[in-house]
mmCIF file with all atom_site columns, C-alpha atoms in Angstrom:
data_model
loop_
_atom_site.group_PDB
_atom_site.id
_atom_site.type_symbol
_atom_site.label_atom_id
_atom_site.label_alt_id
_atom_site.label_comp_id
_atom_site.label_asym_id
_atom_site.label_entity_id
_atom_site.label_seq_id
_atom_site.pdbx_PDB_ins_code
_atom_site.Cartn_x
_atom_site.Cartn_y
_atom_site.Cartn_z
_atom_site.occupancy
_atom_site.B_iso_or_equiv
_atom_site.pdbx_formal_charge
_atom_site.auth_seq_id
_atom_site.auth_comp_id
_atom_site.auth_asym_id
_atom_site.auth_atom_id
_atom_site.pdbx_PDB_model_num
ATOM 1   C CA . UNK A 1 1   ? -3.588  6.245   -24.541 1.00 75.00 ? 1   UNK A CA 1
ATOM 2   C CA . UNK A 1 2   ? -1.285  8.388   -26.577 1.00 78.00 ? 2   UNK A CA 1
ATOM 3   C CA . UNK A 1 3   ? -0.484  8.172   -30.227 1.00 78.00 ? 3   UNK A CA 1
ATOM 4   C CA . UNK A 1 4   ? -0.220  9.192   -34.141 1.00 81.00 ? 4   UNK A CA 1
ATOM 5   C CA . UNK A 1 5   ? -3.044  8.254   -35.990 1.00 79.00 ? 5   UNK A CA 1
ATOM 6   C CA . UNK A 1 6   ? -1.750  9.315   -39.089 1.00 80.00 ? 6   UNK A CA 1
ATOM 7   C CA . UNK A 1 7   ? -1.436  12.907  -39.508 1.00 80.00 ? 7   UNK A CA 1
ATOM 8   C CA . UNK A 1 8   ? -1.952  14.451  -35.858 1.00 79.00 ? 8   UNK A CA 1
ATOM 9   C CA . UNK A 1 9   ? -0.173  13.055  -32.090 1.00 81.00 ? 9   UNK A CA 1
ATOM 10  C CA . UNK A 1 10  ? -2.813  12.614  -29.844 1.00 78.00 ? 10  UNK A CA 1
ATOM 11  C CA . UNK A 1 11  ? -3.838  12.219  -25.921 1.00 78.00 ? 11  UNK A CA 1
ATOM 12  C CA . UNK A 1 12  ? -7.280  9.984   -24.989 1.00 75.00 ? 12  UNK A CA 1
ATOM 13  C CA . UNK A 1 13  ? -8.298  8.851   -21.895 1.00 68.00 ? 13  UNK A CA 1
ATOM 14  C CA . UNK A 1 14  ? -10.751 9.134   -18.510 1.00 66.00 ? 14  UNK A CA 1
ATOM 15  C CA . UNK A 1 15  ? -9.008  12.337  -15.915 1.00 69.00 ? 15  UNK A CA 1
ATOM 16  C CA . UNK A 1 16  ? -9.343  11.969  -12.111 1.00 63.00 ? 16  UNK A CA 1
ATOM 17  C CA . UNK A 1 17  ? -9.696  15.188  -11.344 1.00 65.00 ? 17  UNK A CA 1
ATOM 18  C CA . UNK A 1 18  ? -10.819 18.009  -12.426 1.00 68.00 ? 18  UNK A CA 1
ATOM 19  C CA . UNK A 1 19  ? -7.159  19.323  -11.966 1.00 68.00 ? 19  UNK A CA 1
ATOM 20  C CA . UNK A 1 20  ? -5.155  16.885  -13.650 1.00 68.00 ? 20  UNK A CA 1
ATOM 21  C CA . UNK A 1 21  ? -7.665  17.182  -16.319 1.00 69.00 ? 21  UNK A CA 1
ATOM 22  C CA . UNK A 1 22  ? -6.430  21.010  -17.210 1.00 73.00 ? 22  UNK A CA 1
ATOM 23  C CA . UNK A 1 23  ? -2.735  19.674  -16.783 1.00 77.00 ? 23  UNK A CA 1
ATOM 24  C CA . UNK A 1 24  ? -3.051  17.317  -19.115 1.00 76.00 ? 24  UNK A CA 1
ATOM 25  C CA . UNK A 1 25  ? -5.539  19.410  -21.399 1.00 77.00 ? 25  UNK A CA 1
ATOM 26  C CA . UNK A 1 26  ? -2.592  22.367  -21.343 1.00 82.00 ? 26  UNK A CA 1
ATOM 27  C CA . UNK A 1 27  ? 0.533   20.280  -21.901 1.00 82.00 ? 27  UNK A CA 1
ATOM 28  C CA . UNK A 1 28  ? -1.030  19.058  -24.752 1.00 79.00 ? 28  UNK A CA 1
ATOM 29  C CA . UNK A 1 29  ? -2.096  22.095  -26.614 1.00 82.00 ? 29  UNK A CA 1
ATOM 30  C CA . UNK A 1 30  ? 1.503   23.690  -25.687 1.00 83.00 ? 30  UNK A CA 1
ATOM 31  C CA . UNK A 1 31  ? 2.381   20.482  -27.870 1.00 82.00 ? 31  UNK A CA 1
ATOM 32  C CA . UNK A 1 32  ? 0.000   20.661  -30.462 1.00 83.00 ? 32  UNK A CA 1
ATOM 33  C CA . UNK A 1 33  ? -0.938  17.391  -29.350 1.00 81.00 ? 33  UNK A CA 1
ATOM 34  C CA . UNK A 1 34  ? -4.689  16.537  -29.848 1.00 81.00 ? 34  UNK A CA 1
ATOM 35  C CA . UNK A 1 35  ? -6.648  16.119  -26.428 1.00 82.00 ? 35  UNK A CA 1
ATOM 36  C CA . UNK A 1 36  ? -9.440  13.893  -26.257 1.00 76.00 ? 36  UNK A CA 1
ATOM 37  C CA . UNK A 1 37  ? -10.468 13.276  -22.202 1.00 75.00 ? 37  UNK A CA 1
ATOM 38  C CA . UNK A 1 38  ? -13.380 12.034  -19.975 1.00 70.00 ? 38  UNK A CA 1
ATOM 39  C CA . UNK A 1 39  ? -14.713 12.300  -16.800 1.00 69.00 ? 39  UNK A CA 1
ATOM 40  C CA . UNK A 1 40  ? -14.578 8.940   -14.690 1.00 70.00 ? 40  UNK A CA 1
ATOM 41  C CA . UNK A 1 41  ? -17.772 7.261   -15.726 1.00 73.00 ? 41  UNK A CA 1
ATOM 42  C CA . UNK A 1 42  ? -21.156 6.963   -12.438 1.00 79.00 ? 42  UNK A CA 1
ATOM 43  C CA . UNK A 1 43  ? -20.618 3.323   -10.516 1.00 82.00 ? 43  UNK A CA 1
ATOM 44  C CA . UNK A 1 44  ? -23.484 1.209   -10.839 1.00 87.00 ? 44  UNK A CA 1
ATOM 45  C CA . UNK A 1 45  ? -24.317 -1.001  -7.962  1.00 92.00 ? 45  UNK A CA 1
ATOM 46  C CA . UNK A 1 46  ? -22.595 -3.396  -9.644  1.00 93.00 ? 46  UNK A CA 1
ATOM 47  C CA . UNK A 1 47  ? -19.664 -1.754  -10.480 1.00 94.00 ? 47  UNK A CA 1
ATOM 48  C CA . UNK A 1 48  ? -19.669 -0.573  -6.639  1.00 95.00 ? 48  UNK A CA 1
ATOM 49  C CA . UNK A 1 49  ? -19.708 -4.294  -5.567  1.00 96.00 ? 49  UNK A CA 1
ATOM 50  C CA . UNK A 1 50  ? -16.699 -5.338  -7.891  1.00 96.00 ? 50  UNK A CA 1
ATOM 51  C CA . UNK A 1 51  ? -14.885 -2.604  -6.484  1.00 96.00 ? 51  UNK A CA 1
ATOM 52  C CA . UNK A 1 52  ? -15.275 -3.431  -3.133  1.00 97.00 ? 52  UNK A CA 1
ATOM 53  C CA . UNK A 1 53  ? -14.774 -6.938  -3.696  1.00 97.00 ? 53  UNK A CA 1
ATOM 54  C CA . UNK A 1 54  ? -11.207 -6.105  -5.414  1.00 97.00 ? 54  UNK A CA 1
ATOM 55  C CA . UNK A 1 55  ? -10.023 -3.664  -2.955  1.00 97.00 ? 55  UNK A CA 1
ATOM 56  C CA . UNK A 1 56  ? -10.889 -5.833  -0.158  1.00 97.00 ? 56  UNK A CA 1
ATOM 57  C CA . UNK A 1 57  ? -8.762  -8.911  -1.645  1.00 97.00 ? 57  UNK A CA 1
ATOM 58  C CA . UNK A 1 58  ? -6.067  -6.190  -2.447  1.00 97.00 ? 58  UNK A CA 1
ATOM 59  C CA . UNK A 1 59  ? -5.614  -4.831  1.096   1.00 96.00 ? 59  UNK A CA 1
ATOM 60  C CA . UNK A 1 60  ? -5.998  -8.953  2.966   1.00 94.00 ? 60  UNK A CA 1
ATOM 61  C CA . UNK A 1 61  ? -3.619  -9.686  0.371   1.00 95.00 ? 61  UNK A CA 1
ATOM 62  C CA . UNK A 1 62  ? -1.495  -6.420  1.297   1.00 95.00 ? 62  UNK A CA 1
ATOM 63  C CA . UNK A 1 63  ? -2.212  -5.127  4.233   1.00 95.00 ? 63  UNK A CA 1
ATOM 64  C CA . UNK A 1 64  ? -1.967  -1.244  5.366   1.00 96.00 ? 64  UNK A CA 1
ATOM 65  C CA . UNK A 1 65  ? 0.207   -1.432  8.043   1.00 94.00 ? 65  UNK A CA 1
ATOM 66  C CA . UNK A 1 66  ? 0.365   0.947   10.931  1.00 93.00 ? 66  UNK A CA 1
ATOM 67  C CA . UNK A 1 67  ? 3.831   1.515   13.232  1.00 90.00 ? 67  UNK A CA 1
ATOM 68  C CA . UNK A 1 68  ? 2.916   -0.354  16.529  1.00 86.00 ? 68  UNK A CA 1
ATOM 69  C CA . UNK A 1 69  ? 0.213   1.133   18.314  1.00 87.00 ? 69  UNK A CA 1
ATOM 70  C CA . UNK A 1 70  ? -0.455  3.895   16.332  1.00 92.00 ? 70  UNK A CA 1
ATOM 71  C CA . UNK A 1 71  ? -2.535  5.540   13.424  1.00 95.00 ? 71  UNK A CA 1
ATOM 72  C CA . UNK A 1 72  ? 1.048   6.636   11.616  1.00 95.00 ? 72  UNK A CA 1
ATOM 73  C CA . UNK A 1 73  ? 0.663   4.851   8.316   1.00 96.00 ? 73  UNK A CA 1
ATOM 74  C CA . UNK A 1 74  ? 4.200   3.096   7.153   1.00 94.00 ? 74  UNK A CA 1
ATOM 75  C CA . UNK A 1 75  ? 6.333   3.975   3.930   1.00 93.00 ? 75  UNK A CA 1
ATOM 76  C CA . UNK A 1 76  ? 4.415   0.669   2.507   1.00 93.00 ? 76  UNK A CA 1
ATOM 77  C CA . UNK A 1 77  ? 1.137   1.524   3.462   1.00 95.00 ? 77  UNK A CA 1
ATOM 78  C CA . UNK A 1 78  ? 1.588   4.645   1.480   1.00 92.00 ? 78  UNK A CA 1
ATOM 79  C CA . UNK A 1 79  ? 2.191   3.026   -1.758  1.00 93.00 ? 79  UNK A CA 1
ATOM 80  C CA . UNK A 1 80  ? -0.794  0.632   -1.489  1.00 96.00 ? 80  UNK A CA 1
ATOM 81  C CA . UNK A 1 81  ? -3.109  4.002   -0.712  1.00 97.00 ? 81  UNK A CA 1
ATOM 82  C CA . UNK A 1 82  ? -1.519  5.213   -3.940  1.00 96.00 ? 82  UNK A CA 1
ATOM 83  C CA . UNK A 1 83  ? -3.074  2.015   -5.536  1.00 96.00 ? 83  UNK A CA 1
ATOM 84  C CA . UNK A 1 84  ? -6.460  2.077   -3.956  1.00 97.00 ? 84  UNK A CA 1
ATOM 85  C CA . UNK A 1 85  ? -7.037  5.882   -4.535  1.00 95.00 ? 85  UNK A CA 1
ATOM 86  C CA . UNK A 1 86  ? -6.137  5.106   -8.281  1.00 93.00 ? 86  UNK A CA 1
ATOM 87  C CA . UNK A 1 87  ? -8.780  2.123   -8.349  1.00 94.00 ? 87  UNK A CA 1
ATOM 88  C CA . UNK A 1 88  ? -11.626 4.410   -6.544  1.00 94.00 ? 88  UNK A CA 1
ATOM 89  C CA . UNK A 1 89  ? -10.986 7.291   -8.678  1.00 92.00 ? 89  UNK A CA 1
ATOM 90  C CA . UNK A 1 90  ? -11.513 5.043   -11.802 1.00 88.00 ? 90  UNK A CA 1
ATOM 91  C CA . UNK A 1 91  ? -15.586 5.853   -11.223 1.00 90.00 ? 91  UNK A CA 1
ATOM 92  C CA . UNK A 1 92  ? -17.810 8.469   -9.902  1.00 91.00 ? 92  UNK A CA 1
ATOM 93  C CA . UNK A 1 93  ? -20.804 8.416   -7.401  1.00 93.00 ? 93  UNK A CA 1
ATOM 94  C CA . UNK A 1 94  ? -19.075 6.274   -4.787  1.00 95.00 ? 94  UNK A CA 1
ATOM 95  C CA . UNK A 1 95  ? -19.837 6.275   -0.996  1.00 97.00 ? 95  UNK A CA 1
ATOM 96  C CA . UNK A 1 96  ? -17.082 4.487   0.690   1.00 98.00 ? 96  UNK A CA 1
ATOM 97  C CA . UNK A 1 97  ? -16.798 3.693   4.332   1.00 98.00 ? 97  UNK A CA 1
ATOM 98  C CA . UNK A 1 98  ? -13.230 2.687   5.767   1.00 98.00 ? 98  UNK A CA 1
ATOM 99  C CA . UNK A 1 99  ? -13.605 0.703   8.549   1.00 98.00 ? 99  UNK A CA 1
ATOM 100 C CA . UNK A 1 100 ? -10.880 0.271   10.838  1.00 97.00 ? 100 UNK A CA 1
ATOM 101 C CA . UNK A 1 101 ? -10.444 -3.109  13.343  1.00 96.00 ? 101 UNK A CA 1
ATOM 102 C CA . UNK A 1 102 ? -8.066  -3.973  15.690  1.00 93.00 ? 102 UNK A CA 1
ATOM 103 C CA . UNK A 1 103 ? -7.195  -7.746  17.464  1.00 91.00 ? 103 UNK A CA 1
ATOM 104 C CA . UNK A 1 104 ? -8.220  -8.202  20.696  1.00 92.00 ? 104 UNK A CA 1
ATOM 105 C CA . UNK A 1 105 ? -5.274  -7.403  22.767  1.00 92.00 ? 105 UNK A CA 1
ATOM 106 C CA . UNK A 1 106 ? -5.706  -3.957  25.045  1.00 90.00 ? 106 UNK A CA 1
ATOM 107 C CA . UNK A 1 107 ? -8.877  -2.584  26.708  1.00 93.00 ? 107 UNK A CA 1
ATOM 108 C CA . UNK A 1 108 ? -11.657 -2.479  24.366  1.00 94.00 ? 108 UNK A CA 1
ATOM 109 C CA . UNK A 1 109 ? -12.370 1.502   24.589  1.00 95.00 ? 109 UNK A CA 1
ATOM 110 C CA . UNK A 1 110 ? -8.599  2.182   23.577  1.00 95.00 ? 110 UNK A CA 1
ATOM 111 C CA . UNK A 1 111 ? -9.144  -0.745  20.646  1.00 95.00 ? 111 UNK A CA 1
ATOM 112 C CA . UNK A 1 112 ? -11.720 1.137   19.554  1.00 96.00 ? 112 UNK A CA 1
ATOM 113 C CA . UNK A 1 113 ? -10.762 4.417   19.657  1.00 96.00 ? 113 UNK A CA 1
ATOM 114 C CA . UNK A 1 114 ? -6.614  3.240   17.142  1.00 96.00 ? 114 UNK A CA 1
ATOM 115 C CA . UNK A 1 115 ? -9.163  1.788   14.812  1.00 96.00 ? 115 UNK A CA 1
ATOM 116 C CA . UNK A 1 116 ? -11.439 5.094   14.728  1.00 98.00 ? 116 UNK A CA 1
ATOM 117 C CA . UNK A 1 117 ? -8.188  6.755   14.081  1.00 97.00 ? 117 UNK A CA 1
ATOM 118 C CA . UNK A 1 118 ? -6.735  4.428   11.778  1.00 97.00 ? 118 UNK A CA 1
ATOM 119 C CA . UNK A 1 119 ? -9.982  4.510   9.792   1.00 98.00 ? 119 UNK A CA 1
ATOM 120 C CA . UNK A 1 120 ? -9.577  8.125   9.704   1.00 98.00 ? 120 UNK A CA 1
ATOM 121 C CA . UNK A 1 121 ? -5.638  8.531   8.863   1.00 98.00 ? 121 UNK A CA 1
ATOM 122 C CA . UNK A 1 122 ? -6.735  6.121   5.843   1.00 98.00 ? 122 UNK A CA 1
ATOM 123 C CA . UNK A 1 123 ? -9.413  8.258   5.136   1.00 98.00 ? 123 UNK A CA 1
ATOM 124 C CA . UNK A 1 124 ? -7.134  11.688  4.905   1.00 98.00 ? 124 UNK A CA 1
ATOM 125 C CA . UNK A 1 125 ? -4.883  9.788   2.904   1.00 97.00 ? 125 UNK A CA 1
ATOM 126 C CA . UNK A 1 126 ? -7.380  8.946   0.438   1.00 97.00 ? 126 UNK A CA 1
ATOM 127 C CA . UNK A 1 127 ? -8.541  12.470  -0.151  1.00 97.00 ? 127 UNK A CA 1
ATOM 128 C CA . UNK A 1 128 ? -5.042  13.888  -0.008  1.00 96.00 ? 128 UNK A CA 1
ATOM 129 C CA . UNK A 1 129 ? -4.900  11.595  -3.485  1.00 95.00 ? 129 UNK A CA 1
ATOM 130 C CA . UNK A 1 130 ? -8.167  13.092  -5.074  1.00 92.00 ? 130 UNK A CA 1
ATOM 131 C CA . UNK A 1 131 ? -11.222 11.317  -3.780  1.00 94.00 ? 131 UNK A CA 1
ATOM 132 C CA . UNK A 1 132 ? -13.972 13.593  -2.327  1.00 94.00 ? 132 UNK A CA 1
ATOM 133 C CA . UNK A 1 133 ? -13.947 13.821  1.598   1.00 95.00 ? 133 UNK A CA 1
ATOM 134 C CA . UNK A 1 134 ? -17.641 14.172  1.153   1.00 95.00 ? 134 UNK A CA 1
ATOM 135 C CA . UNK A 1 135 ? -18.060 10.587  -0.347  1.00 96.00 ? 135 UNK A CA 1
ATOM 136 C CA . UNK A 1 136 ? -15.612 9.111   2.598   1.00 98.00 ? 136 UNK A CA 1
ATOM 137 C CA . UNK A 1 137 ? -16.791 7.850   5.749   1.00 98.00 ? 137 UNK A CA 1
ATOM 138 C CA . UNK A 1 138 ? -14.122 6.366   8.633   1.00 98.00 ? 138 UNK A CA 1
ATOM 139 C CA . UNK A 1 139 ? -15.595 4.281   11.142  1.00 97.00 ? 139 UNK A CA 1
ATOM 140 C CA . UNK A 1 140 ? -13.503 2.355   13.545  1.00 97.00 ? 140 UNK A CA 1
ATOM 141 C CA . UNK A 1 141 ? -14.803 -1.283  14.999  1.00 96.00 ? 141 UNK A CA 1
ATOM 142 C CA . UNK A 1 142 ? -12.407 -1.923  17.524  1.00 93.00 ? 142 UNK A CA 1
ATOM 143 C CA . UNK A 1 143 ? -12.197 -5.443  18.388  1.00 92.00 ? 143 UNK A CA 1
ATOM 144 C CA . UNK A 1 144 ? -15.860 -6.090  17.882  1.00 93.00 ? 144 UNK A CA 1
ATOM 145 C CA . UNK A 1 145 ? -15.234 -8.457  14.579  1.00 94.00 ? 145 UNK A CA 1
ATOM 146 C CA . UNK A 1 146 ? -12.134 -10.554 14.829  1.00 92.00 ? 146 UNK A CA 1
ATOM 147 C CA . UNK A 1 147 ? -11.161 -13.004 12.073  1.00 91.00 ? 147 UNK A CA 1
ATOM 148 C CA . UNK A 1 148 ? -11.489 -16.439 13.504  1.00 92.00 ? 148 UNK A CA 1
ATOM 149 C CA . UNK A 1 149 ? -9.871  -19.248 12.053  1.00 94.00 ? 149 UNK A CA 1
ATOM 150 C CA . UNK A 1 150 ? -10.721 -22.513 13.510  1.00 95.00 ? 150 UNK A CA 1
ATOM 151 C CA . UNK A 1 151 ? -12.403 -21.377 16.424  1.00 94.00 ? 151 UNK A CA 1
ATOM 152 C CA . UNK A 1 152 ? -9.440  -18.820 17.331  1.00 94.00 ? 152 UNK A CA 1
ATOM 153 C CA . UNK A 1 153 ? -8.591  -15.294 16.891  1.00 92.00 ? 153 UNK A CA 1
ATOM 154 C CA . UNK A 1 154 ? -6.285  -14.709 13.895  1.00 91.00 ? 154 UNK A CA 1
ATOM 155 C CA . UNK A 1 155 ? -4.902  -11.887 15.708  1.00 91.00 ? 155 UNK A CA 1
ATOM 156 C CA . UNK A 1 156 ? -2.194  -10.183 12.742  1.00 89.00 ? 156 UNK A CA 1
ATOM 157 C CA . UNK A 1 157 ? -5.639  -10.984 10.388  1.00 91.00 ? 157 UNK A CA 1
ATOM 158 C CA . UNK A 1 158 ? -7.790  -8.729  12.931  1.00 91.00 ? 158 UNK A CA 1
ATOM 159 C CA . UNK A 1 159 ? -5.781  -5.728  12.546  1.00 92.00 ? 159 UNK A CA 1
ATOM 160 C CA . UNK A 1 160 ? -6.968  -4.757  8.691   1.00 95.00 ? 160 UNK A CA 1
ATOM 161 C CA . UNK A 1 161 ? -8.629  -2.107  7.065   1.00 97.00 ? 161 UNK A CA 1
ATOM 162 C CA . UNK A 1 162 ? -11.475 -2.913  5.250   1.00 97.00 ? 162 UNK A CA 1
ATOM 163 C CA . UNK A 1 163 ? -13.685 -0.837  2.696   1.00 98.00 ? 163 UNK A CA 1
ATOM 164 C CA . UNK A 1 164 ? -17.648 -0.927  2.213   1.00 98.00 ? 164 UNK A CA 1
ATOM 165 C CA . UNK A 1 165 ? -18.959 0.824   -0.819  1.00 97.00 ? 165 UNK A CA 1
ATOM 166 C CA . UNK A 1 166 ? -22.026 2.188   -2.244  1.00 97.00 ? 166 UNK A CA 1
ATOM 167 C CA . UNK A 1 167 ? -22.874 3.670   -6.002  1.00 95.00 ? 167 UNK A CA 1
ATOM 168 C CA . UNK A 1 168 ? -25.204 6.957   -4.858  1.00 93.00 ? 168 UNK A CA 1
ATOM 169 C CA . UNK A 1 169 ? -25.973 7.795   -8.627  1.00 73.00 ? 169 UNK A CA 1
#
């Protein structure tokens, strides 16, 4: 939040990154504006859960989308990672898996191998928005869980992105 409390503008809120952290902390004082910033506070397990119960109803809701047969993420799918990374970066000690699945059309081997890579194109554009590589796992499931809905594949359902995540702290 930003403001005037009276006597002095000021700047208060939780940074990302280390980075935009000094950018904010240095437009401000070239203001004479009044920094007051945190670091993201540590997950709990419980705070770990809730976010991967919203960002999993986020992305069935909104899918990342792929161009056909590929791990190219589309112009859409780039403005939902811009979401997501903003969610995840809202705490520290995460571990977050991105697991990748595909439907069951195509050999199984090349299935698994687009949702390996898929996992992992999600994965560099997560840390190309500030999360740590370190904390990001890509793992790619093929066809091996397809959503069935009444006893049949729900085949545009199948091909998702889904995240698991942990609190380490």
């Amino acid at each position: 939040s930003s403001g005037f409390d009276g006597s002095a503008l000021f700047v208060r809120g939780i940074y990302a990154d280390e980075a935009g952290r000094d950018a904010v902390a240095a437009l401000a004082t070239g203001l004479g504006v009044t920094a007051d910033l945190s670091a993201p506070p540590a997950a709990s397990d419980a705070d770990a859960a809730a976010l991967e119960t919203a960002l999993n109803e986020f992305v069935a809701a909104n899918p990342i989308r792929f161009e056909p047969s590929s791990a190219i993420l589309t112009a859409d799918a780039e403005v939902l990672l811009d979401q997501i990374a903003a969610q995840a970066l809202s705490l520290t000690g995460l571990a977050i898996t991105i697991e990748g699945h595909t439907d069951s059309d195509g050999l199984p081997a090349a299935n698994a191998s687009l949702s390996q890579r898929r996992a992992e194109a999600v994965r560099d554009a997560l840390i190309e928005r500030g999360l740590d590589g370190a904390a990001l796992t890509a793992e790619g499931f093929g066809s091996e869980r397809p959503v069935v809905v009444d006893g049949v594949e729900d085949k545009q359902a199948s091909r998702r992105v889904e995240f698991r995540i942990e609190a380490t702290a």
